[in-house]
Amino acid sequence: MVKGNLFHYRKNSWPPEEYVNRTTLQLVSSSSPSSHLLDFDSGAPPQHAWRRKLNSQAGILKEFSVTFMEALKMMRLGIRLWSYVREEASHGRVTLQTSLCAVFLKPQIILFLTVINFRYLQRAPIDPFNREGKPAATQGVPLGGMGSGSITRGFRGEFRQFQIIPGACEPSPMMANQFSIFISRDGGNKKYASVLSPGQHDGTGTDQGLSSWGWNLSGQHSTYHALFPRAWTVNLTQSSKCHAVKFHHFYLIITEIVVFLPLFLFTRGEDGVSGVLLHHKTAKENPPVTFAIAACETQNVNVTVLPSFGLSEESCVTAKDMWGKMGEDGQFDRENFNNGATFPSSAGEANCAAVSASTWVEPNGKCTVAFALAWSSPKVKFMKGKSYHRRYTKYYGTSERAAEDLVHDALTNTKADGSNGSSLTNSSEEDEAEVPERDDSRNPPSRSHDDDEDVGSFLYLEGVEYIMWCTYDVHFYASFALLELFPKIELSIQREFAKAVLSEDTRKVKFLAEGNSGIRKVKGAVPHDLGTHDPWHEMNAYNIHDTSKWKDLNPKFVLQVYRDFAATGNQSFGTEVWPAVCAAMDYMDQFDRDGDCLIENDGFPDQTYDAWTVHGISAYCGCLWLAALQATAAMAVQLEDKTSAQKYKSKFLKAKRAFEAKLWNGSYFNYDSGSSNNSKSIQADQLAGQWYTASAGLPNLFDDAKIQSSLQKIFDFNVMKVRGGRMGAVNGMHPNGKVDETCMQSREVWAGVTYGVAATMILAGMEEQAFTTAEGIFTAGCRLYPDPRSYSMHLVPM
């Protein structure tokens, strides 16, 4: 095993007790003015979390636009991109209106209500011409997770960003999706009912019956707490006296769908889990979805259900009737459990169901009420027809009734897989993640590694606006977290790309930036992504540039493989991917134009900064290449390939001499070796290769003085000369202290790059500069959820 310091600075992000599963959370912490009423609960929100009052206004983000000169340069690209989007639309890959219901997990002493109008987005992988509204800092921690899809709850209580179908996202909030609470006291003479979201919002018109609900919460005493992957909403009321209070805790689901199959009721008497199953059939032959919503009945908690009500005035039971029933009685009729399945809804009709839990809370007392949601959509179908089974079906099967078992296990804290303790809905980012097994009609991908290493095939998106699975150039920045948390999944992704390196796809593709054509996948080249409409089989959905000519993807592949190999000590993994490593390195020889063993860029944006032109040798790609040469030599030693070890060591030493001779200017490495007006710019990412080298425990690429001098230059210019260090590291700076305005990307601040720079500083012993740099990007995004990928140096988030 290769020894390194990859995890030298690793610390637990939670106290150990924070890993304990909790069915509910205490309403107040010990620091609250009301802490004398309730004992401290370690499940309460942690001290360090992202917080917002519910009456805070969600900030609208200012978007910066291109300059006049940039617009001229990109005019032809814009025309080609517009034509491409039109072509995709002609093949049916356009926005398609349908609906989908969704539900959420583990509310507190509250009622949850949801109406979901879901748009199934089948569109071009890159489409800047169609989007839903302006971006705003409105989101929170997503619910659901890896392999299941996700739904996000905004900090003010609205539910948005619905992602159940891969690549499909409905970003707009559905204001009927709310938590609510019903309280009665003094023998029922005093009653209170309110939606737990401040104010009455758009979408609560009389046609949906929502205006009849109580929108009484000011939000002044309600706080949203987020510390991924968990979130808390604490609602406090001011009261001078303690009374016995009857709480009616209510979890409600309303589903607006095209075709709504029967709704089934279920109850498990042995452990008190009761709830509803909602079966949903999607449009265009997409896989069906079944949702389960349930609560736990105990000696002190009574669970009842309302099998059906509607949003229109013509419904037998309307939304207004439901609200009135709860406000008056605090529960539904127990006989509803005997009603059986409901009838299917008609097209366009909103059929709704509710689960209620009510309990008495004595003065100075407390009560835990547990709700849970699970959804089962066992099959994943992509646009071009291939379908797969999600990973969890290995444990729960493919029946639509699996949702009942999932929600039961969520409430009873039963592990989804008794052998390894994997949870039934592991958390992820806003990205859709699939860990599928192939459908019976498709052959599974060939795997030569042991069954113990087979965790399925994994896909994720870098963002919902960028519908390409596993974009590898930015996986370079994000993969450290995956390696630490889910190392087998990280190795699985690397195996997929290793297999892709050795593959070829000769289908013709038109590249939009230059207007030229080429083949989709060149053998030996690392793909930019695993595809969009037919992942694994139709890679490189990105078609702005021909990425087979990019200079950073192959070195990034080699560096990630070596880092993962060094961190896990998995010898079989190293042996398996070694042929792809060698092929990726040999492929790059064609870009060494002068025989100095150093690759050259080709006068266009041939790397992840795909609007930033590079001429000749570049600090970014050149440093990555040096690191890849050294990593390949080190990996060859570990695999006892002495010939390759000597080959790549010799090339590394020769390339290093050329790199330093052509780019080192005495204090940092120039942007490139060309003669353009930005060739001497200070690039924040110039030591990306050194970052990986030090993280994997390899010898430094350069002497300590050069590394620290470069990092200090980046800190003094790219960090401290932009808003006093309060925004992170801007990508490019001229040596005169002015931001490089060559293109959009040169004047942007990228979160992943900034954290990478900070990590490099830590590894170089510059901790003070490192944490100042990291603090800047953290502070810039601390008022936002989610954190944008990039900022313009001209703008601070609003």
CSV table of N, CA and C in Angstrom, one decimal, residues 560-686:
chain,number,residue,atom,x,y,z
A,560,GLN,N,-6.6,10.9,-10.3
A,560,GLN,CA,-7.6,10.4,-9.5
A,560,GLN,C,-7.5,8.9,-9.2
A,561,VAL,N,-7.1,8.1,-10.3
A,561,VAL,CA,-6.9,6.7,-10.1
A,561,VAL,C,-5.8,6.4,-9.1
A,562,TYR,N,-4.7,7.2,-9.2
A,562,TYR,CA,-3.6,6.9,-8.3
A,562,TYR,C,-3.9,7.3,-6.9
A,563,ARG,N,-4.6,8.5,-6.7
A,563,ARG,CA,-5.0,8.9,-5.4
A,563,ARG,C,-5.9,7.8,-4.7
A,564,ASP,N,-6.9,7.3,-5.5
A,564,ASP,CA,-7.8,6.3,-5.0
A,564,ASP,C,-7.1,5.0,-4.6
A,565,PHE,N,-6.1,4.7,-5.5
A,565,PHE,CA,-5.3,3.5,-5.3
A,565,PHE,C,-4.5,3.6,-4.0
A,566,ALA,N,-3.9,4.8,-3.8
A,566,ALA,CA,-3.0,5.0,-2.7
A,566,ALA,C,-3.9,5.1,-1.4
A,567,ALA,N,-5.0,5.7,-1.5
A,567,ALA,CA,-5.9,5.9,-0.3
A,567,ALA,C,-6.5,4.6,0.2
A,568,THR,N,-6.9,3.7,-0.7
A,568,THR,CA,-7.6,2.5,-0.4
A,568,THR,C,-6.7,1.3,-0.2
A,569,GLY,N,-5.5,1.4,-0.9
A,569,GLY,CA,-4.6,0.2,-0.9
A,569,GLY,C,-5.2,-1.0,-1.6
A,570,ASN,N,-6.1,-0.7,-2.5
A,570,ASN,CA,-6.8,-1.8,-3.2
A,570,ASN,C,-6.0,-2.2,-4.4
A,571,GLN,N,-5.2,-3.3,-4.2
A,571,GLN,CA,-4.3,-3.8,-5.3
A,571,GLN,C,-5.1,-4.2,-6.5
A,572,SER,N,-6.2,-4.9,-6.3
A,572,SER,CA,-6.9,-5.5,-7.4
A,572,SER,C,-7.5,-4.3,-8.3
A,573,PHE,N,-7.9,-3.2,-7.7
A,573,PHE,CA,-8.3,-2.0,-8.4
A,573,PHE,C,-7.2,-1.5,-9.3
A,574,GLY,N,-6.0,-1.4,-8.7
A,574,GLY,CA,-4.9,-0.9,-9.4
A,574,GLY,C,-4.5,-1.7,-10.6
A,575,THR,N,-4.5,-3.0,-10.4
A,575,THR,CA,-4.2,-4.0,-11.5
A,575,THR,C,-5.3,-3.9,-12.6
A,576,GLU,N,-6.5,-3.7,-12.2
A,576,GLU,CA,-7.6,-3.7,-13.2
A,576,GLU,C,-7.6,-2.5,-14.1
A,577,VAL,N,-7.3,-1.3,-13.5
A,577,VAL,CA,-7.3,-0.1,-14.3
A,577,VAL,C,-6.0,0.3,-14.9
A,578,TRP,N,-4.9,-0.4,-14.6
A,578,TRP,CA,-3.6,-0.1,-15.1
A,578,TRP,C,-3.5,0.0,-16.6
A,579,PRO,N,-4.1,-0.9,-17.4
A,579,PRO,CA,-4.1,-0.8,-18.9
A,579,PRO,C,-4.7,0.5,-19.3
A,580,ALA,N,-5.8,1.0,-18.7
A,580,ALA,CA,-6.4,2.3,-19.1
A,580,ALA,C,-5.5,3.4,-18.7
A,581,VAL,N,-4.8,3.3,-17.6
A,581,VAL,CA,-3.8,4.4,-17.2
A,581,VAL,C,-2.8,4.5,-18.3
A,582,CYS,N,-2.2,3.4,-18.7
A,582,CYS,CA,-1.1,3.4,-19.7
A,582,CYS,C,-1.7,4.0,-21.0
A,583,ALA,N,-2.9,3.6,-21.4
A,583,ALA,CA,-3.5,4.0,-22.7
A,583,ALA,C,-3.7,5.5,-22.6
A,584,ALA,N,-4.2,6.0,-21.5
A,584,ALA,CA,-4.4,7.5,-21.3
A,584,ALA,C,-3.2,8.3,-21.4
A,585,MET,N,-2.1,7.8,-20.8
A,585,MET,CA,-0.8,8.5,-20.9
A,585,MET,C,-0.2,8.5,-22.3
A,586,ASP,N,-0.2,7.3,-22.9
A,586,ASP,CA,0.3,7.2,-24.2
A,586,ASP,C,-0.5,8.1,-25.2
A,587,TYR,N,-1.8,8.2,-25.0
A,587,TYR,CA,-2.6,9.0,-25.9
A,587,TYR,C,-2.1,10.5,-25.9
A,588,MET,N,-1.6,10.9,-24.8
A,588,MET,CA,-1.2,12.3,-24.7
A,588,MET,C,0.2,12.6,-25.4
A,589,ASP,N,0.9,11.6,-25.8
A,589,ASP,CA,2.2,11.9,-26.5
A,589,ASP,C,2.0,12.7,-27.7
A,590,GLN,N,0.9,12.6,-28.4
A,590,GLN,CA,0.6,13.3,-29.6
A,590,GLN,C,0.7,14.8,-29.4
A,591,PHE,N,0.5,15.3,-28.1
A,591,PHE,CA,0.4,16.7,-27.9
A,591,PHE,C,1.8,17.3,-27.4
A,592,ASP,N,2.8,16.4,-27.5
A,592,ASP,CA,4.2,16.9,-27.2
A,592,ASP,C,4.8,17.2,-28.6
A,593,ARG,N,4.8,18.5,-29.0
A,593,ARG,CA,5.1,18.9,-30.3
A,593,ARG,C,6.6,19.0,-30.5
A,594,ASP,N,7.4,19.2,-29.5
A,594,ASP,CA,8.8,19.4,-29.6
A,594,ASP,C,9.7,18.4,-28.9
A,595,GLY,N,9.2,17.3,-28.5
A,595,GLY,CA,10.0,16.3,-27.9
A,595,GLY,C,10.6,16.5,-26.5
A,596,ASP,N,10.0,17.5,-25.8
A,596,ASP,CA,10.5,17.8,-24.5
A,596,ASP,C,9.8,17.1,-23.4
A,597,CYS,N,8.9,16.1,-23.8
A,597,CYS,CA,8.0,15.3,-22.9
A,597,CYS,C,7.0,16.2,-22.2
A,598,LEU,N,6.8,17.4,-22.6
A,598,LEU,CA,5.8,18.2,-22.0
A,598,LEU,C,4.7,18.5,-23.1
A,599,ILE,N,3.4,18.4,-22.7
A,599,ILE,CA,2.3,18.6,-23.6
A,599,ILE,C,2.1,20.1,-23.9
A,600,GLU,N,1.6,20.4,-25.0
A,600,GLU,CA,1.3,21.8,-25.4
A,600,GLU,C,-0.2,22.0,-25.7
A,601,ASN,N,-0.7,23.1,-25.3
A,601,ASN,CA,-2.1,23.4,-25.7
A,601,ASN,C,-2.1,24.0,-27.1
A,602,ASP,N,-3.3,24.0,-27.7
A,602,ASP,CA,-3.5,24.2,-29.1
A,602,ASP,C,-4.2,25.5,-29.5
A,603,GLY,N,-4.1,26.5,-28.7
A,603,GLY,CA,-4.6,27.8,-29.1
A,603,GLY,C,-6.1,27.9,-29.0
A,604,PHE,N,-6.8,27.0,-28.3
A,604,PHE,CA,-8.2,27.2,-28.1
A,604,PHE,C,-8.5,26.7,-26.7
A,605,PRO,N,-9.7,26.9,-26.1
A,605,PRO,CA,-9.9,26.5,-24.7
A,605,PRO,C,-10.0,25.0,-24.6
A,606,ASP,N,-8.9,24.3,-24.6
A,606,ASP,CA,-8.8,22.9,-24.6
A,606,ASP,C,-8.6,22.3,-23.2
A,607,GLN,N,-9.4,22.7,-22.3
A,607,GLN,CA,-9.4,22.2,-20.9
A,607,GLN,C,-10.7,22.7,-20.2
A,608,THR,N,-10.9,22.4,-19.0
A,608,THR,CA,-12.1,22.6,-18.3
A,608,THR,C,-12.6,24.1,-18.3
A,609,TYR,N,-11.6,25.0,-18.4
A,609,TYR,CA,-11.9,26.4,-18.5
A,609,TYR,C,-12.2,26.6,-20.0
A,610,ASP,N,-13.4,26.2,-20.4
A,610,ASP,CA,-13.7,26.1,-21.9
A,610,ASP,C,-14.1,27.3,-22.6
A,611,ALA,N,-13.8,28.5,-21.9
A,611,ALA,CA,-13.9,29.8,-22.6
A,611,ALA,C,-12.6,30.5,-22.6
A,612,TRP,N,-11.6,29.9,-22.0
A,612,TRP,CA,-10.3,30.6,-21.7
A,612,TRP,C,-9.3,30.0,-22.6
A,613,THR,N,-8.9,30.7,-23.6
A,613,THR,CA,-7.9,30.2,-24.6
A,613,THR,C,-6.5,30.0,-24.0
A,614,VAL,N,-5.8,29.0,-24.4
A,614,VAL,CA,-4.5,28.7,-23.9
A,614,VAL,C,-3.5,28.5,-25.1
A,615,HIS,N,-2.3,29.1,-25.1
A,615,HIS,CA,-1.3,28.9,-26.1
A,615,HIS,C,-0.1,28.3,-25.6
A,616,GLY,N,0.4,27.2,-26.3
A,616,GLY,CA,1.6,26.6,-25.9
A,616,GLY,C,1.5,25.8,-24.6
A,617,ILE,N,2.6,25.9,-23.8
A,617,ILE,CA,2.6,25.2,-22.5
A,617,ILE,C,1.8,26.1,-21.5
A,618,SER,N,0.9,25.4,-20.7
A,618,SER,CA,0.1,26.1,-19.7
A,618,SER,C,0.4,25.7,-18.3
A,619,ALA,N,0.3,26.6,-17.4
A,619,ALA,CA,0.6,26.3,-16.0
A,619,ALA,C,-0.4,25.2,-15.5
A,620,TYR,N,-1.7,25.3,-15.9
A,620,TYR,CA,-2.7,24.4,-15.4
A,620,TYR,C,-2.5,23.0,-16.0
A,621,CYS,N,-2.6,22.9,-17.3
A,621,CYS,CA,-2.5,21.5,-17.9
A,621,CYS,C,-1.0,21.0,-17.8
A,622,GLY,N,0.0,21.8,-17.8
A,622,GLY,CA,1.3,21.4,-17.7
A,622,GLY,C,1.6,20.8,-16.3
A,623,CYS,N,1.1,21.5,-15.3
A,623,CYS,CA,1.3,21.0,-13.9
A,623,CYS,C,0.5,19.6,-13.7
A,624,LEU,N,-0.7,19.5,-14.3
A,624,LEU,CA,-1.4,18.3,-14.2
A,624,LEU,C,-0.6,17.2,-14.9
A,625,TRP,N,0.0,17.5,-16.0
A,625,TRP,CA,0.7,16.5,-16.8
A,625,TRP,C,1.9,16.0,-16.0
A,626,LEU,N,2.7,16.9,-15.4
A,626,LEU,CA,3.8,16.5,-14.6
A,626,LEU,C,3.4,15.6,-13.4
A,627,ALA,N,2.3,16.0,-12.8
A,627,ALA,CA,1.8,15.2,-11.7
A,627,ALA,C,1.4,13.8,-12.1
A,628,ALA,N,0.8,13.7,-13.3
A,628,ALA,CA,0.3,12.4,-13.9
A,628,ALA,C,1.5,11.6,-14.2
A,629,LEU,N,2.6,12.2,-14.8
A,629,LEU,CA,3.8,11.4,-15.1
A,629,LEU,C,4.4,10.8,-13.8
A,630,GLN,N,4.5,11.5,-12.8
A,630,GLN,CA,5.0,11.0,-11.5
A,630,GLN,C,4.1,10.0,-10.9
A,631,ALA,N,2.8,10.2,-10.9
A,631,ALA,CA,1.9,9.2,-10.4
A,631,ALA,C,1.9,7.9,-11.1
A,632,THR,N,2.0,8.0,-12.4
A,632,THR,CA,2.1,6.8,-13.2
A,632,THR,C,3.3,6.0,-12.9
A,633,ALA,N,4.5,6.7,-12.8
A,633,ALA,CA,5.7,6.0,-12.4
A,633,ALA,C,5.6,5.3,-11.0
A,634,ALA,N,4.9,6.0,-10.1
A,634,ALA,CA,4.8,5.5,-8.7
A,634,ALA,C,3.8,4.3,-8.8
A,635,MET,N,2.8,4.3,-9.6
A,635,MET,CA,1.8,3.2,-9.7
A,635,MET,C,2.5,2.0,-10.3
A,636,ALA,N,3.3,2.3,-11.3
A,636,ALA,CA,4.1,1.2,-11.9
A,636,ALA,C,5.0,0.5,-10.9
A,637,VAL,N,5.6,1.2,-10.1
A,637,VAL,CA,6.4,0.6,-9.0
A,637,VAL,C,5.6,-0.3,-8.1
A,638,GLN,N,4.4,0.2,-7.7
A,638,GLN,CA,3.6,-0.6,-6.9
A,638,GLN,C,3.1,-1.9,-7.6
A,639,LEU,N,2.9,-1.8,-8.9
A,639,LEU,CA,2.4,-3.0,-9.6
A,639,LEU,C,3.5,-3.8,-10.2
A,640,GLU,N,4.8,-3.4,-9.9
A,640,GLU,CA,6.0,-4.1,-10.3
A,640,GLU,C,6.1,-4.2,-11.8
A,641,ASP,N,5.8,-3.0,-12.4
A,641,ASP,CA,6.1,-2.9,-13.9
A,641,ASP,C,7.3,-2.0,-14.0
A,642,LYS,N,8.5,-2.6,-13.9
A,642,LYS,CA,9.7,-1.8,-13.8
A,642,LYS,C,10.0,-1.0,-15.1
A,643,THR,N,9.6,-1.5,-16.2
A,643,THR,CA,9.9,-0.8,-17.5
A,643,THR,C,9.1,0.4,-17.6
A,644,SER,N,7.8,0.4,-17.2
A,644,SER,CA,6.9,1.6,-17.2
A,644,SER,C,7.4,2.6,-16.2
A,645,ALA,N,7.8,2.1,-15.0
A,645,ALA,CA,8.2,2.9,-14.0
A,645,ALA,C,9.4,3.8,-14.4
A,646,GLN,N,10.4,3.2,-15.1
A,646,GLN,CA,11.5,3.9,-15.5
A,646,GLN,C,11.2,4.9,-16.7
A,647,LYS,N,10.3,4.4,-17.6
A,647,LYS,CA,9.8,5.2,-18.7
A,647,LYS,C,9.2,6.6,-18.2
A,648,TYR,N,8.3,6.4,-17.3
A,648,TYR,CA,7.5,7.6,-16.9
A,648,TYR,C,8.4,8.5,-15.9
A,649,LYS,N,9.3,7.9,-15.2
A,649,LYS,CA,10.1,8.7,-14.3
A,649,LYS,C,11.1,9.6,-15.2
A,650,SER,N,11.6,9.0,-16.2
A,650,SER,CA,12.5,9.7,-17.1
A,650,SER,C,11.8,10.8,-17.8
A,651,LYS,N,10.5,10.6,-18.3
A,651,LYS,CA,9.7,11.6,-18.9
A,651,LYS,C,9.4,12.7,-18.0
A,652,PHE,N,9.1,12.3,-16.7
A,652,PHE,CA,8.8,13.4,-15.7
A,652,PHE,C,9.9,14.3,-15.5
A,653,LEU,N,11.1,13.8,-15.3
A,653,LEU,CA,12.3,14.6,-15.0
A,653,LEU,C,12.6,15.6,-16.2
A,654,LYS,N,12.4,15.1,-17.4
A,654,LYS,CA,12.7,15.9,-18.6
A,654,LYS,C,11.6,17.0,-18.8
A,655,ALA,N,10.3,16.6,-18.6
A,655,ALA,CA,9.2,17.5,-18.7
A,655,ALA,C,9.3,18.6,-17.6
A,656,LYS,N,9.7,18.2,-16.4
A,656,LYS,CA,9.8,19.2,-15.3
A,656,LYS,C,10.8,20.3,-15.7
A,657,ARG,N,11.9,19.9,-16.2
A,657,ARG,CA,12.9,20.9,-16.6
A,657,ARG,C,12.4,21.9,-17.6
A,658,ALA,N,11.6,21.4,-18.6
A,658,ALA,CA,11.0,22.2,-19.6
A,658,ALA,C,10.0,23.1,-19.0
A,659,PHE,N,9.2,22.6,-18.2
A,659,PHE,CA,8.1,23.4,-17.6
A,659,PHE,C,8.6,24.6,-16.8
A,660,GLU,N,9.6,24.3,-15.9
A,660,GLU,CA,10.1,25.4,-15.1
A,660,GLU,C,10.9,26.4,-16.0
A,661,ALA,N,11.6,25.9,-17.0
A,661,ALA,CA,12.3,26.9,-17.9
A,661,ALA,C,11.4,27.8,-18.6
A,662,LYS,N,10.2,27.3,-19.0
A,662,LYS,CA,9.4,28.1,-19.9
A,662,LYS,C,8.3,28.9,-19.2
A,663,LEU,N,8.0,28.5,-17.9
A,663,LEU,CA,6.9,29.2,-17.2
A,663,LEU,C,7.3,29.9,-15.9
A,664,TRP,N,8.3,29.5,-15.3
A,664,TRP,CA,8.7,30.1,-14.0
A,664,TRP,C,9.3,31.5,-14.2
A,665,ASN,N,8.7,32.5,-13.5
A,665,ASN,CA,9.2,33.9,-13.7
A,665,ASN,C,9.8,34.4,-12.5
A,666,GLY,N,10.1,33.6,-11.5
A,666,GLY,CA,10.8,34.1,-10.3
A,666,GLY,C,9.9,34.1,-9.1
A,667,SER,N,8.5,34.2,-9.3
A,667,SER,CA,7.6,34.3,-8.2
A,667,SER,C,6.4,33.4,-8.4
A,668,TYR,N,6.1,33.0,-9.6
A,668,TYR,CA,4.9,32.1,-9.9
A,668,TYR,C,5.1,31.6,-11.3
A,669,PHE,N,4.2,30.7,-11.7
A,669,PHE,CA,4.2,30.1,-13.1
A,669,PHE,C,3.3,30.9,-13.9
A,670,ASN,N,3.8,31.4,-15.1
A,670,ASN,CA,2.9,32.2,-16.0
A,670,ASN,C,1.7,31.3,-16.5
A,671,TYR,N,0.7,32.0,-16.8
A,671,TYR,CA,-0.5,31.3,-17.3
A,671,TYR,C,-0.2,30.4,-18.5
A,672,ASP,N,0.5,30.9,-19.5
A,672,ASP,CA,1.0,30.0,-20.6
A,672,ASP,C,2.3,30.6,-21.2
A,673,SER,N,2.8,29.9,-22.1
A,673,SER,CA,4.1,30.3,-22.8
A,673,SER,C,3.9,31.1,-24.0
A,674,GLY,N,2.6,31.5,-24.3
A,674,GLY,CA,2.3,32.3,-25.5
A,674,GLY,C,2.7,33.8,-25.3
A,675,SER,N,2.2,34.6,-26.2
A,675,SER,CA,2.6,36.0,-26.2
A,675,SER,C,1.3,36.9,-26.2
A,676,SER,N,0.2,36.3,-25.7
A,676,SER,CA,-1.0,37.1,-25.6
A,676,SER,C,-0.9,38.0,-24.4
A,677,ASN,N,-1.9,38.9,-24.3
A,677,ASN,CA,-1.9,39.9,-23.2
A,677,ASN,C,-2.2,39.3,-21.8
A,678,ASN,N,-2.6,38.0,-21.8
A,678,ASN,CA,-2.8,37.4,-20.5
A,678,ASN,C,-1.9,36.2,-20.2
A,679,SER,N,-0.8,36.1,-21.0
A,679,SER,CA,0.1,35.0,-20.9
A,679,SER,C,0.8,35.0,-19.5
A,680,LYS,N,1.0,36.2,-19.0
A,680,LYS,CA,1.7,36.3,-17.7
A,680,LYS,C,0.7,36.4,-16.5
A,681,SER,N,-0.6,36.1,-16.8
A,681,SER,CA,-1.6,36.2,-15.7
A,681,SER,C,-1.3,35.1,-14.6
A,682,ILE,N,-1.8,35.5,-13.4
A,682,ILE,CA,-1.6,34.6,-12.3
A,682,ILE,C,-2.9,33.7,-12.2
A,683,GLN,N,-2.8,32.5,-12.5
A,683,GLN,CA,-3.9,31.6,-12.5
A,683,GLN,C,-4.0,30.9,-11.1
A,684,ALA,N,-5.2,31.0,-10.5
A,684,ALA,CA,-5.4,30.4,-9.1
A,684,ALA,C,-5.1,28.9,-9.1
A,685,ASP,N,-5.4,28.3,-10.3
A,685,ASP,CA,-5.4,26.8,-10.3
A,685,ASP,C,-4.1,26.3,-10.9
A,686,GLN,N,-3.0,27.1,-10.9
A,686,GLN,CA,-1.8,26.7,-11.5
A,686,GLN,C,-1.1,25.5,-10.8
